[in-house]
Amino acid sequence: MKHIAVLGAGTMGLTIARLFANYRYEVSLYEPIGKRLDAVEAQLSGEGLGICLTDDLLKAVADADLIIECVPEQLTVKREVFLRLSAMMKRDAIVASNTSSFSLQTLAQDLPYRDRFMIAHFFNPAHLIPLVEIVGMPDTPPHLLEELVSLLRQCGKTPVVLNKDIPGFIANRLQAALLREACFLLESGIADAKGIDTVVKEGPGLRWASKGPFEITDLGGLDIWAILTGRLFPELSNSSDTPGTIMEKLANNELGVKSGSGYYEYSSSTQAVEEMGDSLRRLLSARQSGGDDQADNT
Ligand SMILES: NC(=O)C1=CN([C@@H]2O[C@H](COP(=O)(O)OP(=O)(O)OC[C@H]3O[C@@H](n4cnc5c(N)ncnc54)[C@H](O)[C@@H]3O)[C@@H](O)[C@H]2O)C=CC1
Ligand SMILES: O=C(O)[C@@H](O)C(=O)[C@H](O)[C@@H](O)CO
C-alpha cells in the first residue's frame, strides 16, 4: 500500500491523515465542506506533510490503495459516500470505516466491494492512542486483514482484530457501559462529575493503562470478583436510555469542548485536548521506557 485516502477532515480524519503522512505515505484528504476545507488548509499549510487536501472525491480516491472513512456518524452520510466510491476507487482498494458505533454489516449492506470493506476504528487522539479496532466480514480474504494490520503496525499502532462484528466493537461498548454507570452515580447524587472523574483517573483508569479487565480480575482473585459481581450486578444501572444529564445538556447546546461547556466549562477549545495530549505523551513514554509488552491480538 502506498496511497491512503482519508474522507472527512474533522477531528479524526485530519489526525489520521497526519499520522500516515508522517510515515511517508501518499495521503489525500477529502473534505467537501468549504469552511472546514479552508480551516484545514490553513492548519496544514505550515506543516510540510505533503497531504493532498481536496473537495474532489474522485481526485482523492482514484489512486488510493486504502480509503479510510471519517465522515459524520450519520448512516445516510456514510452510506452515500460508500456508494459513490464504487465507481471511483481502484478494484483492489480496501475501504475502512472509522465509525464509532455502526456494525460492519449495517454499513456494508449491498456494497459491491463488501469483501474489501472493513472497520478500522481509531481512538481519539489518533496520533497518540495506539489502538485501532479492526473488523472484517465473514468472507473478507484474510490477506486483506493482514495487509491492514501490517500497515497499522508499521505506523506504530496496536491493531486488534475482532472475531465477530458487533455495534460499538469492544472499546466503545466498554466506554458506554462505564458512562452509563457514571451518569447513574451522578444523577443519584453519589458524587459530582469531578469526583467521579477523579475516582476513575486516580484508580481504575490508572491501572487500566497497565492491566486490562481480565488481568485485573486475575490479580484481584476470581473468588473475590465472583462475590463482587454477584452482589453488584443487580445494583448497576441497566437503563437503555441516553442519560438524563446528557439529554439536558444537549437541550442547552452544551456539547462539551466544541461548544465551550458540557460537564465542565471550557474557556479554550484546544486547552483540554492539549492537556490530554501532554498527559498521554508522558504515560506512553513511561510505558515505552518500562518496556511493557502490549497485547497485540490479531
Ligand atoms: N471524535 C472522536 O473522538 C471519534 C470519532 N470517531 C468516528 O469518526 C467519524 C468522524 O468523527 P469526527 O472526526 O469526530 O467528526 P467531525 O464532525 O469532527 O468530522 C467529520 C468531517 O466530515 C466532513 N463531512 C461532512 N459530510 C461529509 C461527506 N459527505 N463526505 C466527506 N466528509 C464529510 C465534515 O465537514 C467534517 O470535517 C465518526 O464516524 C465518528 O463516530 C471515531 C473515534 C473517535
Ligand atoms: O473514545 C474514542 O475515541 C472512540 O472510542 C470513539 O469512537 C468515541 O465514541 C467518540 O466517537 C466520542 O468521543
GROMACS .gro file of C-alpha atoms in nm, residues 18-241:
model
  224
   18ARG     CA    1  -0.129   1.344   0.952
   19LEU     CA    2  -0.040   1.008   1.108
   20PHE     CA    3   0.006   0.837   0.771
   21ALA     CA    4   0.174   1.140   0.614
   22ASN     CA    5   0.428   1.134   0.896
   23TYR     CA    6   0.504   0.775   0.797
   24ARG     CA    7   0.568   0.896   0.441
   25TYR     CA    8   0.256   0.753   0.278
   26GLU     CA    9   0.099   0.944  -0.007
   27VAL     CA   10  -0.209   1.089   0.164
   28SER     CA   11  -0.512   1.256   0.013
   29LEU     CA   12  -0.767   1.415   0.244
   30TYR     CA   13  -1.119   1.477   0.113
   31GLU     CA   14  -1.332   1.749   0.268
   32PRO     CA   15  -1.645   1.875   0.087
   33ILE     CA   16  -1.747   2.150   0.332
   34GLY     CA   17  -1.583   2.474   0.219
   35LYS     CA   18  -1.548   2.638   0.560
   36ARG     CA   19  -1.380   2.328   0.704
   37LEU     CA   20  -1.167   2.287   0.392
   38ASP     CA   21  -1.033   2.641   0.433
   39ALA     CA   22  -0.964   2.591   0.804
   40VAL     CA   23  -0.778   2.264   0.742
   41GLU     CA   24  -0.584   2.416   0.453
   42ALA     CA   25  -0.465   2.691   0.687
   43GLN     CA   26  -0.366   2.434   0.953
   44LEU     CA   27  -0.177   2.214   0.706
   45SER     CA   28  -0.009   2.498   0.519
   46GLY     CA   29   0.288   2.528   0.752
   47GLU     CA   30   0.331   2.156   0.827
   48GLY     CA   31   0.504   2.035   0.511
   49LEU     CA   32   0.336   1.695   0.530
   50GLY     CA   33   0.251   1.687   0.160
   51ILE     CA   34  -0.112   1.595   0.226
   52CYS     CA   35  -0.326   1.646  -0.085
   53LEU     CA   36  -0.632   1.825   0.053
   54THR     CA   37  -0.924   1.831  -0.190
   55ASP     CA   38  -1.301   1.870  -0.219
   56ASP     CA   39  -1.297   1.635  -0.521
   57LEU     CA   40  -1.378   1.279  -0.411
   58LEU     CA   41  -1.261   1.122  -0.735
   59LYS     CA   42  -0.927   1.300  -0.712
   60ALA     CA   43  -0.889   1.183  -0.353
   61VAL     CA   44  -0.966   0.814  -0.405
   62ALA     CA   45  -0.889   0.725  -0.769
   63ASP     CA   46  -0.534   0.612  -0.692
   64ALA     CA   47  -0.584   0.510  -0.329
   65ASP     CA   48  -0.493   0.163  -0.204
   66LEU     CA   49  -0.663   0.227   0.131
   67ILE     CA   50  -0.961   0.455   0.188
   68ILE     CA   51  -1.041   0.547   0.549
   69GLU     CA   52  -1.384   0.698   0.602
   70CYS     CA   53  -1.411   0.960   0.876
   71VAL     CA   54  -1.735   1.136   0.785
   72PRO     CA   55  -2.000   1.222   1.050
   73GLU     CA   56  -2.160   0.936   1.247
   74GLN     CA   57  -2.477   0.951   1.041
   75LEU     CA   58  -2.574   0.639   0.848
   76THR     CA   59  -2.714   0.824   0.547
   77VAL     CA   60  -2.399   1.032   0.510
   78LYS     CA   61  -2.173   0.727   0.537
   79ARG     CA   62  -2.380   0.514   0.301
   80GLU     CA   63  -2.392   0.792   0.040
   81VAL     CA   64  -2.013   0.818   0.046
   82PHE     CA   65  -1.967   0.439   0.026
   83LEU     CA   66  -2.200   0.411  -0.272
   84ARG     CA   67  -2.020   0.694  -0.455
   85LEU     CA   68  -1.686   0.520  -0.403
   86SER     CA   69  -1.791   0.214  -0.606
   87ALA     CA   70  -1.744   0.392  -0.939
   88MET     CA   71  -1.431   0.584  -0.837
   89MET     CA   72  -1.193   0.362  -0.648
   90LYS     CA   73  -0.939   0.104  -0.763
   91ARG     CA   74  -1.070  -0.251  -0.799
   92ASP     CA   75  -0.834  -0.378  -0.528
   93ALA     CA   76  -0.859  -0.083  -0.286
   94ILE     CA   77  -0.959  -0.151   0.074
   95VAL     CA   78  -1.225   0.071   0.233
   96ALA     CA   79  -1.229   0.104   0.613
   97SER     CA   80  -1.480   0.296   0.822
   98ASN     CA   81  -1.374   0.473   1.141
   99THR     CA   82  -1.732   0.458   1.270
  100SER     CA   83  -1.778   0.466   1.648
  101SER     CA   84  -2.088   0.255   1.664
  102PHE     CA   85  -2.235   0.117   1.341
  103SER     CA   86  -2.174  -0.253   1.283
  104LEU     CA   87  -1.987  -0.352   0.970
  105GLN     CA   88  -2.293  -0.542   0.848
  106THR     CA   89  -2.502  -0.225   0.874
  107LEU     CA   90  -2.255  -0.016   0.677
  108ALA     CA   91  -2.160  -0.280   0.419
  109GLN     CA   92  -2.506  -0.400   0.317
  110ASP     CA   93  -2.530  -0.443  -0.063
  111LEU     CA   94  -2.199  -0.266  -0.128
  112PRO     CA   95  -2.036  -0.420  -0.439
  113TYR     CA   96  -1.699  -0.422  -0.262
  114ARG     CA   97  -1.817  -0.589   0.060
  115ASP     CA   98  -1.521  -0.827   0.056
  116ARG     CA   99  -1.283  -0.529   0.071
  117PHE     CA  100  -1.484  -0.328   0.326
  118MET     CA  101  -1.378  -0.324   0.692
  119ILE     CA  102  -1.390  -0.133   1.016
  120ALA     CA  103  -1.072   0.044   1.129
  121HIS     CA  104  -1.179   0.218   1.447
  122PHE     CA  105  -0.912   0.461   1.566
  123PHE     CA  106  -0.918   0.617   1.911
  124ASN     CA  107  -0.910   0.992   1.973
  125PRO     CA  108  -0.647   1.141   1.956
  126ALA     CA  109  -0.550   0.904   1.675
  127HIS     CA  110  -0.186   1.017   1.656
  128LEU     CA  111  -0.131   0.925   2.021
  129ILE     CA  112  -0.364   0.639   2.117
  130PRO     CA  113  -0.220   0.319   1.966
  131LEU     CA  114  -0.546   0.122   1.949
  132VAL     CA  115  -0.720   0.054   1.619
  133GLU     CA  116  -1.008  -0.196   1.631
  134ILE     CA  117  -1.038  -0.395   1.310
  135VAL     CA  118  -1.347  -0.583   1.194
  136GLY     CA  119  -1.378  -0.780   0.871
  137MET     CA  120  -1.673  -0.953   0.707
  138PRO     CA  121  -1.702  -1.331   0.737
  139ASP     CA  122  -1.588  -1.350   0.373
  140THR     CA  123  -1.311  -1.088   0.396
  141PRO     CA  124  -0.999  -1.252   0.248
  142PRO     CA  125  -0.755  -1.299   0.541
  143HIS     CA  126  -0.469  -1.145   0.344
  144LEU     CA  127  -0.654  -0.813   0.324
  145LEU     CA  128  -0.695  -0.802   0.702
  146GLU     CA  129  -0.328  -0.893   0.736
  147GLU     CA  130  -0.232  -0.612   0.496
  148LEU     CA  131  -0.424  -0.357   0.704
  149VAL     CA  132  -0.285  -0.491   1.032
  150SER     CA  133   0.070  -0.481   0.897
  151LEU     CA  134   0.032  -0.125   0.771
  152LEU     CA  135  -0.107  -0.009   1.106
  153ARG     CA  136   0.173  -0.176   1.299
  154GLN     CA  137   0.431  -0.012   1.075
  155CYS     CA  138   0.274   0.320   1.174
  156GLY     CA  139   0.313   0.246   1.544
  157LYS     CA  140  -0.050   0.146   1.604
  158THR     CA  141  -0.182  -0.153   1.803
  159PRO     CA  142  -0.442  -0.318   1.581
  160VAL     CA  143  -0.684  -0.558   1.750
  161VAL     CA  144  -0.887  -0.775   1.513
  162LEU     CA  145  -1.228  -0.873   1.647
  163ASN     CA  146  -1.352  -1.226   1.580
  164LYS     CA  147  -1.704  -1.102   1.518
  165ASP     CA  148  -1.886  -0.785   1.413
  166ILE     CA  149  -2.088  -0.609   1.685
  167PRO     CA  150  -2.212  -0.249   1.715
  168GLY     CA  151  -1.959  -0.037   1.906
  169PHE     CA  152  -1.694  -0.309   1.885
  170ILE     CA  153  -1.508  -0.354   2.218
  171ALA     CA  154  -1.380  -0.014   2.332
  172ASN     CA  155  -1.697   0.186   2.286
  173ARG     CA  156  -1.915  -0.081   2.441
  174LEU     CA  157  -1.693  -0.075   2.748
  175GLN     CA  158  -1.678   0.307   2.748
  176ALA     CA  159  -2.056   0.327   2.711
  177ALA     CA  160  -2.111   0.080   2.997
  178LEU     CA  161  -1.885   0.288   3.220
  179LEU     CA  162  -2.053   0.614   3.113
  180ARG     CA  163  -2.398   0.468   3.185
  181GLU     CA  164  -2.295   0.382   3.544
  182ALA     CA  165  -2.107   0.714   3.587
  183CYS     CA  166  -2.421   0.904   3.483
  184PHE     CA  167  -2.632   0.690   3.717
  185LEU     CA  168  -2.399   0.777   4.008
  186LEU     CA  169  -2.403   1.147   3.909
  187GLU     CA  170  -2.781   1.160   3.872
  188SER     CA  171  -2.823   0.972   4.202
  189GLY     CA  172  -2.618   1.242   4.376
  190ILE     CA  173  -2.348   0.994   4.487
  191ALA     CA  174  -2.079   1.240   4.371
  192ASP     CA  175  -2.036   1.525   4.125
  193ALA     CA  176  -1.872   1.486   3.782
  194LYS     CA  177  -1.532   1.595   3.911
  195GLY     CA  178  -1.547   1.346   4.195
  196ILE     CA  179  -1.639   1.059   3.964
  197ASP     CA  180  -1.373   1.158   3.710
  198THR     CA  181  -1.115   1.174   3.988
  199VAL     CA  182  -1.209   0.826   4.112
  200VAL     CA  183  -1.155   0.685   3.762
  201LYS     CA  184  -0.834   0.879   3.689
  202GLU     CA  185  -0.672   0.809   4.027
  203GLY     CA  186  -0.789   0.449   4.050
  204PRO     CA  187  -0.906   0.204   3.785
  205GLY     CA  188  -0.817   0.432   3.493
  206LEU     CA  189  -0.456   0.450   3.604
  207ARG     CA  190  -0.443   0.072   3.640
  208TRP     CA  191  -0.615   0.014   3.306
  209ALA     CA  192  -0.318   0.175   3.133
  210SER     CA  193  -0.119  -0.123   3.255
  211LYS     CA  194  -0.368  -0.408   3.305
  212GLY     CA  195  -0.693  -0.483   3.127
  213PRO     CA  196  -1.014  -0.610   3.294
  214PHE     CA  197  -0.925  -0.977   3.282
  215GLU     CA  198  -0.572  -0.916   3.405
  216ILE     CA  199  -0.720  -0.712   3.692
  217THR     CA  200  -0.963  -0.992   3.770
  218ASP     CA  201  -0.678  -1.241   3.789
  219LEU     CA  202  -0.480  -1.004   4.011
  220GLY     CA  203  -0.775  -0.946   4.246
  221GLY     CA  204  -0.884  -1.306   4.254
  222LEU     CA  205  -1.177  -1.460   4.071
  223ASP     CA  206  -1.325  -1.569   4.404
  224ILE     CA  207  -1.349  -1.207   4.511
  225TRP     CA  208  -1.485  -1.096   4.174
  226ALA     CA  209  -1.745  -1.371   4.183
  227ILE     CA  210  -1.878  -1.228   4.509
  228LEU     CA  211  -1.846  -0.870   4.380
  229THR     CA  212  -2.031  -0.932   4.053
  230GLY     CA  213  -2.300  -1.137   4.222
  231ARG     CA  214  -2.361  -0.859   4.473
  232LEU     CA  215  -2.324  -0.554   4.246
  233PHE     CA  216  -2.472  -0.660   3.913
  234PRO     CA  217  -2.829  -0.631   4.044
  235GLU     CA  218  -2.738  -0.282   4.173
  236LEU     CA  219  -2.592  -0.145   3.849
  237SER     CA  220  -2.790   0.072   3.613
  238ASN     CA  221  -2.941  -0.127   3.329
  239SER     CA  222  -3.101   0.173   3.159
  240SER     CA  223  -3.121   0.161   2.780
  241ASP     CA  224  -3.194   0.535   2.754
   0.00000   0.00000   0.00000
